[in-house]
XYZ file of N, CA and C in Angstrom:
459
model
N 0.398 -24.645 -3.574
C -0.086 -23.825 -4.682
C 0.382 -22.386 -4.515
N 0.249 -21.672 -5.583
C 0.659 -20.283 -5.632
C -0.360 -19.364 -4.932
N -1.642 -19.634 -5.126
C -2.695 -18.795 -4.517
C -2.828 -19.236 -3.070
N -2.654 -18.290 -2.126
C -2.703 -18.571 -0.696
C -4.045 -18.247 -0.079
N -4.869 -17.513 -0.801
C -6.194 -17.201 -0.247
C -6.881 -16.138 -1.053
N -8.149 -16.050 -0.793
C -9.002 -15.020 -1.393
C -9.812 -14.411 -0.217
N -9.725 -13.095 -0.055
C -10.413 -12.412 0.994
C -11.529 -11.577 0.470
N -12.646 -11.531 1.170
C -13.750 -10.650 0.857
C -13.953 -9.760 2.059
N -14.234 -8.494 1.850
C -14.377 -7.692 3.078
C -14.910 -6.289 2.848
N -14.862 -5.591 3.959
C -15.330 -4.236 4.044
C -14.237 -3.436 4.742
N -13.943 -2.251 4.211
C -12.977 -1.343 4.820
C -13.573 0.019 5.037
N -13.340 0.577 6.170
C -13.753 1.968 6.460
C -12.481 2.798 6.590
N -12.456 3.931 5.914
C -11.355 4.843 5.948
C -11.827 6.208 6.398
N -11.163 6.730 7.416
C -11.544 8.018 7.970
C -10.281 8.796 8.384
N -10.338 10.116 8.310
C -9.162 10.861 8.712
C -9.313 11.237 10.217
N -10.409 10.918 10.856
C -10.548 11.149 12.284
C -10.793 12.572 12.704
N -11.038 13.422 11.754
C -11.265 14.840 12.046
C -12.763 15.118 12.122
N -13.120 16.263 12.686
C -14.506 16.652 12.775
C -14.746 17.891 11.934
N -16.022 18.253 11.809
C -16.393 19.489 11.118
C -16.086 19.431 9.597
N -15.681 20.566 9.045
C -15.500 20.680 7.622
C -14.293 19.846 7.147
N -13.390 19.505 8.010
C -12.240 18.682 7.606
C -12.481 17.179 7.727
N -13.665 16.805 8.203
C -13.968 15.367 8.353
C -14.167 14.706 6.986
N -13.510 13.582 6.750
C -13.622 12.818 5.525
C -13.660 11.340 5.859
N -14.517 10.594 5.164
C -14.569 9.164 5.328
C -15.154 8.521 4.067
N -14.899 7.244 3.946
C -15.484 6.472 2.862
C -15.439 5.020 3.224
N -16.195 4.205 2.539
C -16.245 2.756 2.758
C -15.931 2.056 1.442
N -15.388 0.866 1.560
C -15.036 0.045 0.375
C -15.424 -1.399 0.647
N -16.052 -2.019 -0.380
C -16.195 -3.463 -0.393
C -15.093 -3.950 -1.313
N -14.484 -5.064 -0.933
C -13.362 -5.562 -1.747
C -13.308 -7.073 -1.836
N -12.599 -7.531 -2.842
C -12.149 -8.917 -2.977
C -10.653 -8.841 -3.246
N -9.886 -9.682 -2.540
C -8.415 -9.647 -2.670
C -7.885 -11.071 -2.796
N -7.061 -11.298 -3.818
C -6.354 -12.549 -3.954
C -4.950 -12.416 -3.453
N -4.465 -13.475 -2.789
C -3.129 -13.438 -2.166
C -2.318 -14.529 -2.751
N -1.101 -14.204 -3.235
C -0.188 -15.165 -3.835
C 1.105 -15.166 -3.040
N 1.686 -16.348 -2.942
C 2.970 -16.467 -2.210
C 3.699 -17.710 -2.711
N 4.968 -17.561 -2.934
C 5.813 -18.742 -3.304
C 7.224 -18.508 -2.783
N 7.964 -19.588 -2.767
C 9.361 -19.497 -2.366
C 10.236 -19.821 -3.568
N 11.175 -18.936 -3.838
C 12.120 -19.143 -4.920
C 13.520 -19.039 -4.315
N 14.235 -20.133 -4.251
C 15.526 -20.178 -3.540
C 15.345 -19.643 -2.127
N 16.094 -18.616 -1.731
C 15.967 -18.111 -0.378
C 14.931 -17.005 -0.273
N 14.290 -16.657 -1.380
C 13.327 -15.534 -1.395
C 11.865 -15.968 -1.228
N 11.137 -15.223 -0.429
C 9.684 -15.343 -0.459
C 9.210 -14.267 -1.420
N 8.356 -14.615 -2.353
C 7.865 -13.730 -3.352
C 6.306 -13.734 -3.196
N 5.761 -12.557 -3.017
C 4.309 -12.485 -2.768
C 3.702 -11.321 -3.556
N 2.364 -11.429 -3.651
C 1.581 -10.367 -4.299
C 0.166 -10.500 -3.853
N -0.529 -9.372 -3.906
C -1.984 -9.438 -3.738
C -2.583 -8.436 -4.686
N -3.735 -8.745 -5.167
C -4.497 -7.880 -6.048
C -5.836 -7.669 -5.408
N -6.198 -6.436 -5.153
C -7.462 -6.099 -4.530
C -8.298 -5.308 -5.517
N -9.523 -5.770 -5.735
C -10.524 -5.058 -6.481
C -11.548 -4.517 -5.511
N -11.977 -3.231 -5.705
C -12.887 -2.675 -4.700
C -13.842 -1.692 -5.354
N -14.891 -1.421 -4.591
C -15.888 -0.392 -4.967
C -16.039 0.515 -3.792
N -15.873 1.824 -4.025
C -16.067 2.828 -2.984
C -17.535 3.221 -2.922
N -18.009 3.394 -1.705
C -19.338 3.924 -1.480
C -19.339 4.685 -0.199
N -20.437 5.439 0.071
C -20.570 6.267 1.290
C -19.519 7.301 1.429
N -18.892 7.784 0.324
C -17.920 8.828 0.432
C -18.600 10.144 0.791
N -17.909 10.992 1.522
C -18.437 12.272 1.910
C -18.639 13.162 0.662
N -19.587 14.110 0.725
C -19.862 14.947 -0.442
C -18.623 15.662 -1.039
N -17.722 16.175 -0.181
C -16.513 16.821 -0.775
C -15.625 15.829 -1.521
N -15.821 14.525 -1.261
C -14.978 13.492 -1.872
C -15.693 12.726 -2.985
N -16.763 13.267 -3.555
C -17.575 12.519 -4.499
C -16.781 11.983 -5.694
N -15.689 12.603 -6.070
C -14.890 12.080 -7.214
C -13.637 11.356 -6.806
N -13.561 10.900 -5.553
C -12.354 10.252 -5.083
C -12.063 8.937 -5.826
N -13.091 8.290 -6.375
C -12.859 7.032 -7.127
C -11.991 7.307 -8.329
N -12.082 8.532 -8.864
C -11.233 8.933 -10.016
C -9.753 8.867 -9.659
N -9.405 9.093 -8.403
C -8.002 9.126 -7.938
C -7.587 7.797 -7.319
N -8.506 7.106 -6.629
C -8.171 5.819 -6.002
C -8.310 4.668 -6.985
N -9.246 4.813 -7.881
C -9.487 3.749 -8.884
C -10.320 2.614 -8.342
N -10.115 1.438 -8.920
C -10.903 0.253 -8.656
C -10.013 -0.915 -8.225
N -8.717 -0.743 -8.282
C -7.862 -1.859 -7.876
C -6.567 -1.357 -7.236
N -5.917 -2.261 -6.513
C -4.681 -1.945 -5.806
C -3.876 -3.252 -5.827
N -2.617 -3.166 -6.240
C -1.768 -4.346 -6.290
C -0.499 -4.130 -5.495
N -0.063 -5.104 -4.728
C 1.153 -5.054 -3.954
C 1.998 -6.291 -4.283
N 3.292 -6.040 -4.430
C 4.261 -7.115 -4.698
C 5.386 -7.015 -3.696
N 5.950 -8.092 -3.291
C 7.141 -8.065 -2.411
C 8.074 -9.213 -2.667
N 9.327 -9.020 -2.341
C 10.324 -10.088 -2.424
C 11.212 -9.929 -1.208
N 11.413 -11.038 -0.485
C 12.242 -10.923 0.723
C 13.672 -11.431 0.419
N 14.544 -11.050 1.284
C 15.950 -11.516 1.250
C 16.643 -11.183 -0.095
N 16.437 -9.962 -0.557
C 17.137 -9.557 -1.780
C 18.648 -9.580 -1.512
N 19.002 -9.042 -0.384
C 20.409 -9.091 0.083
C 20.376 -9.700 1.455
N 21.273 -10.683 1.739
C 21.364 -11.237 3.076
C 22.807 -11.228 3.527
N 23.003 -11.092 4.802
C 24.364 -11.134 5.409
C 24.138 -11.659 6.837
N 24.652 -12.816 7.111
C 24.408 -13.507 8.371
C 22.920 -13.584 8.608
N 22.365 -12.916 9.659
C 20.948 -12.933 9.926
C 20.247 -11.734 9.294
N 20.966 -10.734 8.876
C 20.402 -9.525 8.348
C 19.882 -9.711 6.942
N 18.849 -8.905 6.554
C 18.277 -9.037 5.229
C 17.677 -7.742 4.744
N 17.467 -7.628 3.447
C 16.820 -6.487 2.822
C 15.670 -7.011 2.007
N 14.487 -6.455 2.241
C 13.278 -6.823 1.490
C 12.777 -5.642 0.670
N 12.108 -5.959 -0.422
C 11.574 -4.912 -1.301
C 10.082 -5.090 -1.491
N 9.331 -3.976 -1.461
C 7.915 -4.043 -1.677
C 7.526 -2.913 -2.682
N 6.498 -3.174 -3.443
C 6.041 -2.234 -4.469
C 4.517 -2.290 -4.482
N 3.870 -1.127 -4.466
C 2.395 -1.032 -4.473
C 1.990 -0.068 -5.551
N 0.982 -0.365 -6.279
C 0.421 0.554 -7.291
C -1.100 0.470 -7.205
N -1.749 1.635 -7.427
C -3.203 1.639 -7.528
C -3.569 2.503 -8.725
N -4.789 2.282 -9.221
C -5.099 2.575 -10.636
C -5.527 4.013 -10.963
N -6.232 4.719 -10.129
C -6.967 5.830 -10.641
C -8.057 5.328 -11.558
N -8.739 6.148 -12.313
C -9.814 5.643 -13.145
C -9.323 4.960 -14.394
N -8.105 5.200 -14.767
C -7.534 4.503 -15.931
C -7.126 3.112 -15.486
N -7.184 2.118 -16.405
C -6.826 0.803 -16.031
C -5.322 0.722 -15.679
N -4.512 1.356 -16.428
C -3.104 1.526 -16.107
C -2.882 2.925 -15.576
N -1.751 3.230 -15.054
C -1.501 4.491 -14.332
C -0.953 5.582 -15.226
N -1.751 6.200 -16.104
C -1.195 7.305 -16.897
C -1.179 8.650 -16.202
N -2.235 8.959 -15.435
C -2.277 10.343 -14.893
C -2.834 10.401 -13.470
N -3.494 9.390 -12.971
C -3.999 9.371 -11.634
C -3.557 8.083 -10.926
N -4.037 7.908 -9.728
C -3.558 6.743 -8.924
C -2.276 7.059 -8.281
N -1.448 6.050 -8.084
C -0.179 6.271 -7.464
C 0.591 5.001 -7.252
N 1.797 5.118 -6.714
C 2.606 3.990 -6.401
C 3.541 4.268 -5.246
N 4.023 3.231 -4.570
C 5.020 3.398 -3.545
C 6.001 2.223 -3.613
N 7.211 2.532 -3.210
C 8.294 1.571 -3.182
C 8.849 1.553 -1.780
N 9.057 0.416 -1.194
C 9.626 0.366 0.141
C 10.745 -0.658 0.270
N 11.739 -0.303 1.094
C 12.820 -1.202 1.419
C 12.819 -1.408 2.956
N 12.918 -2.629 3.385
C 12.955 -2.986 4.766
C 14.284 -3.652 5.087
N 15.074 -3.062 5.972
C 16.348 -3.646 6.393
C 16.154 -4.223 7.751
N 16.346 -5.534 7.867
C 16.158 -6.259 9.158
C 17.504 -6.490 9.782
N 17.708 -5.929 10.969
C 19.013 -6.083 11.657
C 19.139 -7.481 12.319
N 18.024 -8.142 12.496
C 17.952 -9.527 12.981
C 18.644 -9.774 14.314
N 18.309 -8.965 15.282
C 18.811 -9.232 16.650
C 17.981 -10.347 17.259
N 18.577 -11.067 18.205
C 17.876 -12.194 18.817
C 16.700 -11.786 19.723
N 16.879 -10.737 20.547
C 15.839 -10.346 21.518
C 15.033 -9.177 21.070
N 15.652 -8.170 20.534
C 14.995 -6.924 20.147
C 15.292 -6.720 18.676
N 14.284 -6.598 17.865
C 14.498 -6.618 16.447
C 14.036 -5.331 15.733
N 14.879 -4.306 15.734
C 14.524 -3.087 14.961
C 14.735 -3.316 13.494
N 13.905 -2.694 12.704
C 14.025 -2.728 11.245
C 13.979 -1.298 10.703
N 14.774 -1.015 9.754
C 14.795 0.288 9.084
C 13.893 0.212 7.858
N 13.029 1.198 7.693
C 12.077 1.221 6.626
C 12.239 2.505 5.799
N 12.521 2.386 4.534
C 12.631 3.516 3.606
C 11.511 3.401 2.577
N 10.740 4.455 2.426
C 9.556 4.432 1.509
C 9.525 5.659 0.636
N 9.197 5.445 -0.623
C 9.005 6.547 -1.620
C 7.542 6.387 -2.084
N 6.838 7.508 -2.067
C 5.410 7.527 -2.488
C 5.294 8.605 -3.541
N 4.536 8.313 -4.620
C 4.271 9.270 -5.677
C 2.865 9.032 -6.195
N 1.972 10.011 -6.087
C 0.634 9.846 -6.608
C -0.378 10.645 -5.838
N -1.595 10.236 -5.954
C -2.739 10.917 -5.335
C -3.207 10.089 -4.136
N -4.165 10.641 -3.408
C -4.838 9.993 -2.258
C -3.810 9.640 -1.167
N -2.822 10.469 -0.983
C -1.897 10.254 0.170
C -2.693 10.425 1.434
N -3.657 11.322 1.418
C -4.644 11.407 2.506
C -5.982 11.718 1.881
N -7.083 11.484 2.578
C -8.411 11.654 1.960
C -8.945 13.070 2.057
N -8.222 13.942 2.744
C -8.625 15.360 2.765
C -8.144 16.097 1.524
N -6.924 15.810 1.111
C -6.400 16.457 -0.103
C -6.072 15.417 -1.166
N -7.024 14.474 -1.368
C -6.855 13.341 -2.252
C -6.522 13.712 -3.719
N -6.989 14.870 -4.158
C -6.855 15.246 -5.545
C -5.560 16.016 -5.843
N -4.699 16.107 -4.876
C -3.402 16.797 -5.053
C -2.327 15.728 -5.121
N -1.504 15.776 -6.149
C -0.372 14.860 -6.279
C 0.637 15.103 -5.150
N 1.164 14.037 -4.634
C 2.104 14.130 -3.546
C 3.318 13.255 -3.855
N 4.471 13.724 -3.497
C 5.714 12.941 -3.593
C 6.426 13.002 -2.313
N 6.630 11.854 -1.679
C 7.168 11.781 -0.346
C 8.277 10.758 -0.281
N 9.340 11.039 0.490
C 10.334 10.111 0.827
C 10.387 10.031 2.364
N 10.269 8.836 2.903
C 10.145 8.669 4.354
C 11.186 7.648 4.829
N 11.632 7.837 6.062
C 12.472 6.862 6.680
C 11.925 6.625 8.087
N 11.795 5.362 8.424
C 11.202 5.041 9.730
C 11.888 3.857 10.377
N 11.556 3.602 11.599
C 12.067 2.491 12.365
C 10.874 1.632 12.790
N 10.908 0.326 12.471
C 9.904 -0.587 12.887
C 10.450 -1.410 14.050
N 9.699 -1.587 15.075
C 10.156 -2.340 16.246
C 9.313 -3.610 16.400
N 9.945 -4.745 16.520
C 9.250 -5.979 16.758
C 9.901 -6.692 17.961
N 9.137 -7.398 18.705
C 9.651 -8.084 19.910
C 9.333 -9.555 19.832
């Protein structure tokens, strides 16, 4: 089947700081997970619906920027060469509007897998545009381009 599972849970988010810069919140969520194989590609998605509670007083309107849902989509093996591959992921979250007109955010990521036999580094390129990049300055729009290295053994 296409639906691989339904998760129910609790998430705590904190910036780990103390004093006036301390921020935290809790979320209850339900998440559906979808996965299928189309030719050589794995195609997946998850949709998470959540409710924020226990937010700190300075973050009382954070739900306006985080919204009530978060969706992630991915497709593997967009480009393949021998053992190497390129995967694509896309994430969007709502803000208070059902669709993303002025709040919320999205990110796009590319993962290049070098596919070594013993040591497997992967290159990760990510673009982020939106709010809630961090919970201290959640109400400020942020646009970031990042490049990283993922190591798996």
